[in-house]
CSV table of C-alpha atoms and ligand atoms in Angstrom, one decimal:
chain,number,residue,atom,x,y,z
N,6,MET,CA,-50.5,-25.1,-28.4
N,7,THR,CA,-51.1,-21.7,-26.8
N,8,GLU,CA,-52.6,-19.0,-28.9
N,9,LEU,CA,-51.6,-16.1,-26.8
N,10,ARG,CA,-48.2,-14.6,-27.7
N,11,PHE,CA,-46.0,-11.8,-26.3
N,12,LEU,CA,-44.0,-9.8,-28.9
N,13,GLU,CA,-41.0,-8.1,-27.2
N,14,THR,CA,-40.5,-4.6,-28.5
N,15,ASP,CA,-36.9,-3.9,-27.5
N,16,PRO,CA,-36.0,-0.3,-28.3
N,17,PHE,CA,-32.3,-1.0,-28.1
N,18,ALA,CA,-31.8,-4.2,-30.2
N,19,PRO,CA,-32.4,-4.9,-33.9
N,20,ILE,CA,-34.4,-8.0,-33.2
N,21,HIS,CA,-37.7,-9.1,-31.8
N,22,TYR,CA,-38.5,-12.1,-29.6
N,23,VAL,CA,-41.9,-13.8,-29.4
N,24,TYR,CA,-42.9,-15.8,-26.4
N,25,ASP,CA,-45.8,-18.3,-26.0
N,26,VAL,CA,-47.9,-17.1,-23.1
N,27,GLU,CA,-49.7,-19.6,-20.9
N,28,GLU,CA,-51.2,-17.1,-18.6
N,29,ILE,CA,-51.0,-13.4,-17.8
N,30,VAL,CA,-50.1,-13.2,-14.1
N,31,CYS,CA,-50.1,-9.4,-13.6
N,32,SER,CA,-50.5,-6.5,-15.9
N,33,ARG,CA,-50.5,-3.0,-14.4
N,34,ARG,CA,-49.3,0.5,-14.8
N,35,THR,CA,-46.9,1.5,-12.0
N,36,GLU,CA,-46.1,5.2,-11.3
N,37,HIS,CA,-43.3,5.0,-13.8
N,38,GLN,CA,-43.9,2.2,-16.4
N,39,GLN,CA,-46.1,-0.6,-17.7
N,40,LEU,CA,-45.4,-3.8,-15.8
N,41,LEU,CA,-46.3,-7.2,-17.1
N,42,ILE,CA,-45.7,-10.6,-15.6
N,43,PHE,CA,-46.7,-13.6,-17.8
N,44,LYS,CA,-46.1,-17.3,-17.5
N,45,SER,CA,-44.3,-19.2,-20.3
N,46,GLY,CA,-44.2,-23.0,-20.4
N,47,HIS,CA,-40.5,-23.0,-20.9
N,48,PHE,CA,-39.3,-19.9,-19.1
N,49,GLY,CA,-41.6,-19.8,-16.1
N,50,ARG,CA,-42.7,-16.3,-15.0
N,51,VAL,CA,-41.4,-13.5,-17.1
N,52,LEU,CA,-41.1,-9.9,-15.9
N,53,VAL,CA,-41.6,-7.2,-18.6
N,54,LEU,CA,-41.1,-3.5,-18.2
N,55,ASP,CA,-42.4,-1.1,-20.9
N,56,GLY,CA,-42.4,-4.0,-23.4
N,57,VAL,CA,-38.8,-5.2,-22.6
N,58,VAL,CA,-38.1,-8.6,-20.9
N,59,GLN,CA,-36.2,-8.0,-17.7
N,60,LEU,CA,-35.9,-11.6,-16.4
N,61,THR,CA,-37.3,-15.0,-16.7
N,62,GLU,CA,-37.5,-17.5,-13.7
N,63,ARG,CA,-35.6,-20.0,-15.8
N,64,ASP,CA,-32.5,-18.1,-16.6
N,65,GLU,CA,-32.3,-15.1,-14.3
N,66,HIS,CA,-29.6,-16.7,-12.2
N,67,PHE,CA,-27.1,-16.4,-15.1
N,68,TYR,CA,-27.6,-12.7,-15.0
N,69,HIS,CA,-27.9,-12.0,-11.3
N,70,GLU,CA,-25.1,-14.3,-10.2
N,71,MET,CA,-22.7,-12.8,-12.7
N,72,LEU,CA,-23.7,-9.3,-12.0
N,73,THR,CA,-23.0,-9.7,-8.3
N,74,HIS,CA,-20.6,-12.5,-7.5
N,75,VAL,CA,-17.6,-11.5,-9.6
N,76,ALA,CA,-17.0,-8.2,-7.7
N,77,LEU,CA,-18.1,-9.8,-4.4
N,78,HIS,CA,-15.3,-12.4,-4.8
N,79,ALA,CA,-12.7,-10.0,-6.2
N,80,HIS,CA,-13.2,-7.6,-3.3
N,81,PRO,CA,-11.3,-8.6,-0.1
N,82,HIS,CA,-14.0,-7.5,2.3
N,83,PRO,CA,-17.3,-6.4,0.8
N,84,ALA,CA,-19.3,-5.2,3.8
N,85,ASP,CA,-21.4,-2.3,2.4
N,86,VAL,CA,-23.1,-2.8,-0.9
N,87,LEU,CA,-25.2,-0.3,-2.9
N,88,ILE,CA,-27.6,-1.7,-5.6
N,89,ILE,CA,-28.9,0.9,-8.1
N,90,GLY,CA,-32.1,-0.5,-9.6
N,91,GLY,CA,-32.7,-4.2,-9.3
N,92,GLY,CA,-36.3,-3.8,-7.9
N,93,ASP,CA,-37.2,-7.4,-8.7
N,94,GLY,CA,-34.8,-8.4,-5.9
N,95,GLY,CA,-32.6,-10.9,-7.9
N,96,SER,CA,-29.3,-9.1,-7.3
N,97,LEU,CA,-30.3,-8.4,-3.6
N,98,ARG,CA,-30.9,-12.1,-3.1
N,99,GLU,CA,-27.4,-13.0,-4.5
N,100,VAL,CA,-25.6,-10.2,-2.6
N,101,LEU,CA,-27.1,-11.4,0.7
N,102,LYS,CA,-25.7,-14.9,0.3
N,103,HIS,CA,-22.4,-13.4,1.4
N,104,LYS,CA,-21.9,-13.4,5.2
N,105,ALA,CA,-19.2,-10.7,4.7
N,106,VAL,CA,-22.0,-8.3,3.5
N,107,LYS,CA,-23.3,-6.4,6.5
N,108,ARG,CA,-25.6,-3.9,4.8
N,109,VAL,CA,-27.2,-3.5,1.4
N,110,GLN,CA,-28.7,-0.3,0.3
N,111,MET,CA,-31.0,-0.6,-2.7
N,112,VAL,CA,-32.0,2.5,-4.6
N,113,GLU,CA,-34.9,1.8,-6.9
N,114,LEU,CA,-36.9,4.4,-8.7
N,115,ASP,CA,-40.1,2.3,-9.1
N,116,ARG,CA,-41.6,0.9,-5.9
N,117,GLY,CA,-44.2,-0.8,-8.2
N,118,VAL,CA,-41.5,-3.3,-9.4
N,119,ILE,CA,-40.6,-4.2,-5.8
N,120,GLU,CA,-44.3,-4.7,-4.9
N,121,ALA,CA,-45.0,-6.8,-7.9
N,122,SER,CA,-41.9,-8.9,-7.3
N,123,LYS,CA,-42.9,-9.5,-3.7
N,124,GLU,CA,-46.4,-10.6,-4.8
N,125,PHE,CA,-45.6,-12.6,-7.9
N,126,LEU,CA,-41.9,-13.5,-8.0
N,127,PRO,CA,-41.3,-15.3,-4.7
N,128,THR,CA,-38.0,-16.9,-5.8
N,129,LEU,CA,-36.6,-13.4,-6.6
N,130,SER,CA,-37.8,-11.3,-3.8
N,131,THR,CA,-36.6,-13.3,-0.8
N,132,GLY,CA,-34.0,-10.7,0.2
N,133,PHE,CA,-36.4,-7.9,1.1
N,134,ALA,CA,-37.1,-9.5,4.4
N,135,ASP,CA,-33.5,-9.6,5.5
N,136,PRO,CA,-32.6,-7.1,8.2
N,137,ARG,CA,-29.4,-6.1,6.3
N,138,ALA,CA,-31.5,-4.9,3.3
N,139,HIS,CA,-32.6,-1.3,3.1
N,140,VAL,CA,-34.7,0.1,0.3
N,141,LEU,CA,-34.9,3.8,-0.8
N,142,GLU,CA,-37.3,4.9,-3.6
N,143,THR,CA,-35.5,7.5,-5.6
N,144,LYS,CA,-33.5,8.1,-8.7
N,145,GLY,CA,-30.1,6.4,-8.7
N,146,GLU,CA,-28.3,9.4,-10.0
N,147,ASP,CA,-29.8,11.7,-7.3
N,148,PHE,CA,-28.8,9.3,-4.5
N,149,LEU,CA,-25.3,9.0,-5.8
N,150,ALA,CA,-24.9,12.8,-6.1
N,151,GLY,CA,-26.2,13.5,-2.7
N,152,THR,CA,-25.3,10.7,-0.3
N,153,GLY,CA,-22.6,10.9,2.3
N,154,ASP,CA,-22.6,7.1,2.8
N,155,LYS,CA,-19.6,5.1,1.7
N,156,PHE,CA,-19.7,1.7,0.1
N,157,ASP,CA,-17.3,-1.2,-0.8
N,158,LEU,CA,-19.3,-2.1,-3.9
N,159,VAL,CA,-21.7,-0.3,-6.2
N,160,ILE,CA,-23.9,-2.6,-8.5
N,161,MET,CA,-26.0,-1.1,-11.3
N,162,ASP,CA,-28.8,-3.4,-12.1
N,163,SER,CA,-30.6,-1.2,-14.6
N,164,THR,CA,-32.9,-1.5,-17.6
N,165,ASP,CA,-31.5,-0.8,-21.0
N,166,PRO,CA,-29.7,2.5,-21.2
N,167,VAL,CA,-32.5,4.3,-23.1
N,168,GLY,CA,-35.1,6.2,-21.2
N,169,PRO,CA,-34.7,6.5,-17.4
N,170,ALA,CA,-31.6,4.4,-17.2
N,171,ALA,CA,-29.6,6.4,-19.8
N,172,THR,CA,-28.4,9.0,-17.3
N,173,LEU,CA,-26.9,6.3,-15.0
N,174,PHE,CA,-24.1,6.0,-17.6
N,175,SER,CA,-23.3,9.7,-17.8
N,176,ASP,CA,-19.8,10.9,-16.8
N,177,GLU,CA,-21.2,12.7,-13.8
N,178,CYS,CA,-23.1,9.7,-12.5
N,179,LEU,CA,-20.1,7.4,-12.9
N,180,ALA,CA,-17.9,9.9,-11.1
N,181,SER,CA,-20.5,10.0,-8.3
N,182,ALA,CA,-20.3,6.2,-8.1
N,183,ALA,CA,-16.6,6.4,-7.7
N,184,ARG,CA,-17.0,9.1,-5.1
N,185,VAL,CA,-19.3,7.0,-2.9
N,186,LEU,CA,-16.8,4.1,-3.0
N,187,ARG,CA,-14.1,3.6,-0.4
N,188,ASP,CA,-10.5,3.6,-1.5
N,189,ASP,CA,-10.5,-0.1,-2.5
N,190,GLY,CA,-14.1,0.0,-3.8
N,191,MET,CA,-15.4,-1.7,-6.9
N,192,PHE,CA,-18.2,-0.9,-9.4
N,193,VAL,CA,-20.1,-3.1,-11.7
N,194,ALA,CA,-22.9,-2.5,-14.2
N,195,GLN,CA,-24.9,-4.5,-16.7
N,196,THR,CA,-23.8,-3.1,-20.1
N,197,GLU,CA,-25.8,-4.9,-22.8
N,198,SER,CA,-24.5,-7.2,-25.6
N,199,LEU,CA,-21.3,-7.4,-27.6
N,200,HIS,CA,-23.2,-8.2,-30.7
N,201,PHE,CA,-25.7,-5.3,-30.8
N,202,HIS,CA,-24.3,-2.7,-28.4
N,203,LEU,CA,-20.6,-2.6,-29.0
N,204,ASP,CA,-20.4,1.2,-29.3
N,205,PHE,CA,-22.2,1.5,-25.9
N,206,VAL,CA,-19.8,-1.0,-24.3
N,207,ARG,CA,-16.8,0.8,-25.6
N,208,GLU,CA,-18.1,4.1,-24.4
N,209,VAL,CA,-18.8,2.8,-20.9
N,210,GLN,CA,-15.3,1.3,-20.8
N,211,LYS,CA,-13.7,4.6,-21.8
N,212,LYS,CA,-15.7,6.5,-19.2
N,213,LEU,CA,-14.9,4.1,-16.4
N,214,ALA,CA,-11.2,4.1,-17.3
N,215,ARG,CA,-11.2,7.9,-16.8
N,216,VAL,CA,-12.6,7.6,-13.3
N,217,PHE,CA,-11.2,4.3,-12.0
N,218,LYS,CA,-7.7,2.8,-11.8
N,219,LEU,CA,-8.9,-0.4,-13.5
N,220,ALA,CA,-11.8,-0.9,-16.0
N,221,ASP,CA,-12.6,-4.3,-17.5
N,222,LEU,CA,-15.3,-6.4,-19.0
N,223,TYR,CA,-16.7,-9.9,-18.6
N,224,THR,CA,-19.5,-11.7,-20.3
N,225,ALA,CA,-22.2,-14.4,-19.7
N,226,PRO,CA,-24.5,-16.0,-22.3
N,227,LEU,CA,-28.1,-15.0,-21.7
N,228,ALA,CA,-30.9,-16.7,-23.6
N,229,THR,CA,-33.5,-14.0,-23.3
N,230,TYR,CA,-31.7,-10.6,-23.8
N,231,GLY,CA,-31.4,-9.4,-27.4
N,232,GLY,CA,-27.8,-10.0,-28.5
N,233,ASN,CA,-27.3,-12.7,-25.9
N,234,TRP,CA,-23.5,-12.3,-25.5
N,235,TRP,CA,-24.1,-10.1,-22.4
N,236,THR,CA,-21.5,-7.8,-20.9
N,237,PHE,CA,-20.8,-6.6,-17.4
N,238,SER,CA,-18.5,-3.7,-17.0
N,239,ILE,CA,-16.5,-3.7,-13.8
N,240,ALA,CA,-14.2,-1.0,-12.4
N,241,SER,CA,-12.0,-0.9,-9.4
N,242,LYS,CA,-10.0,1.6,-7.4
N,243,ALA,CA,-7.3,-0.8,-6.2
N,244,HIS,CA,-7.8,-4.5,-6.7
N,245,GLU,CA,-7.6,-6.4,-10.0
N,246,PRO,CA,-11.2,-7.7,-10.6
N,247,ARG,CA,-10.0,-10.7,-12.6
N,248,GLU,CA,-8.5,-12.2,-9.4
N,249,VAL,CA,-10.7,-14.3,-7.0
N,250,ARG,CA,-9.7,-13.0,-3.6
N,251,ARG,CA,-12.2,-14.9,-1.4
N,252,PRO,CA,-13.1,-18.6,-1.9
N,253,CYS,CA,-16.6,-19.2,-3.2
N,254,GLU,CA,-18.5,-20.6,-0.3
N,255,ILE,CA,-22.0,-19.8,-1.4
N,256,ASP,CA,-24.6,-21.8,-3.3
N,257,THR,CA,-24.6,-20.9,-7.0
N,258,LYS,CA,-25.8,-22.5,-10.2
N,259,TYR,CA,-23.5,-20.7,-12.7
N,260,TYR,CA,-20.9,-18.7,-10.9
N,261,ALA,CA,-17.8,-20.5,-9.7
N,262,GLU,CA,-14.1,-19.5,-9.3
N,263,ASP,CA,-13.1,-20.9,-12.7
N,264,VAL,CA,-16.2,-19.3,-14.3
N,265,HIS,CA,-15.0,-16.0,-12.8
N,266,ARG,CA,-11.6,-16.2,-14.4
N,267,GLN,CA,-12.8,-17.4,-17.7
N,268,ALA,CA,-15.6,-14.8,-18.0
N,269,PHE,CA,-13.2,-12.0,-18.8
N,270,LEU,CA,-12.5,-11.3,-22.4
N,271,PRO,CA,-9.1,-12.8,-23.5
N,272,PRO,CA,-6.6,-10.1,-24.5
N,273,THR,CA,-7.1,-10.6,-28.3
N,274,LEU,CA,-10.8,-10.2,-28.2
N,275,ARG,CA,-10.6,-7.3,-25.8
N,276,ARG,CA,-8.2,-5.6,-28.2
N,277,ARG,CA,-10.2,-6.3,-31.3
N,278,LEU,CA,-13.6,-5.5,-29.9
N,279,VAL,CA,-13.2,-2.9,-27.2
N,280,ASP,CA,-9.9,-1.1,-27.6
N,281,SER,CA,-9.7,-0.9,-31.4
N,282,HIS,CA,-11.2,2.2,-32.9
N,283,GLY,CA,-12.3,0.5,-36.1
N,284,GLU,CA,-15.8,-0.1,-37.5
N,285,SER,CA,-17.8,-1.8,-34.8
N,286,ARG,CA,-20.3,-3.5,-37.2
N,287,PRO,CA,-20.1,-4.4,-40.8
N,288,LYS,CA,-22.3,-2.3,-43.0
N,289,PRO,CA,-25.0,-4.1,-45.0
N,290,HIS,CA,-24.3,-4.3,-48.8
F,326,AG3,N1,-31.8,-5.6,-16.3
F,326,AG3,C1,-31.2,-5.8,-17.6
F,326,AG3,C2,-32.2,-5.8,-18.6
F,326,AG3,C3,-31.8,-5.8,-20.0
F,326,AG3,C4,-32.9,-6.3,-20.8
F,326,AG3,N2,-32.7,-6.0,-22.1
F,326,AG3,C5,-33.4,-6.6,-23.1
F,326,AG3,N3,-34.2,-7.6,-22.8
F,326,AG3,N4,-33.1,-6.2,-24.3
F,326,AG3,C6,-32.5,-6.7,-15.8
F,326,AG3,C7,-32.9,-6.5,-14.4
F,326,AG3,C8,-33.0,-7.7,-13.7
F,326,AG3,N5,-32.8,-7.5,-12.3
């Protein structure tokens, strides 16, 4: 029995998780936040930023595969990909599995996350050595507002939308994301859980629908994020994201063509949860 425990203080979910800690692997202050990596017997290494669990070695593939491969298979020719955030490298690793991808620009605010991942999370950070990968250390919204580059796909792999990541979901920022995309471009972001963050999910869907031709939502079950029924908001300028346009020829553990199709909310749930304007959560008695 270990005696050391980690209590997650999630500012965006009405629940706490407690982890048994086998060992503290790294604990340091980066320029922007407190970074902790500990080892759990069950989950392997766990990356924590400002008290919030960002990933565990055991289940990160559910998140990173689903954040990246749905759009990468719905887009007919994803050559240029932009990742906002994602400093641990998990999304980059997945994107680089696609031969169709010729260039990945990562824009990460905190170089300290990249450095710690290269040092302590070797299964996550493999992609940084790939010649197609380019890293820029700056705020996502600044890059989106200023760049003249064009992309086929924009992926937002952010922390919870409180603090530094909140502005990524502003109307301006989402409009800039649409602007940097080519005419058949797609956008995808991690957008929290259907149990705890329904108002946020609805808001993002509404904002995306204002800027893109198509806005939709799919989910994956995640063991370690508060709320667990995790959402990914996807938007597209031309192609229907529910359709698998390129065969899945890469190695994955969760994503597959039938998983892609079934991950989207069935129409009844979409209507009830997202498009209805009713009360999003029952009030306690
Ligand atoms: N980004 C999503 C983190 C959400 C965590 N929320 C939570 N534990 N309440 C993860 C970044 C991984 N590349």
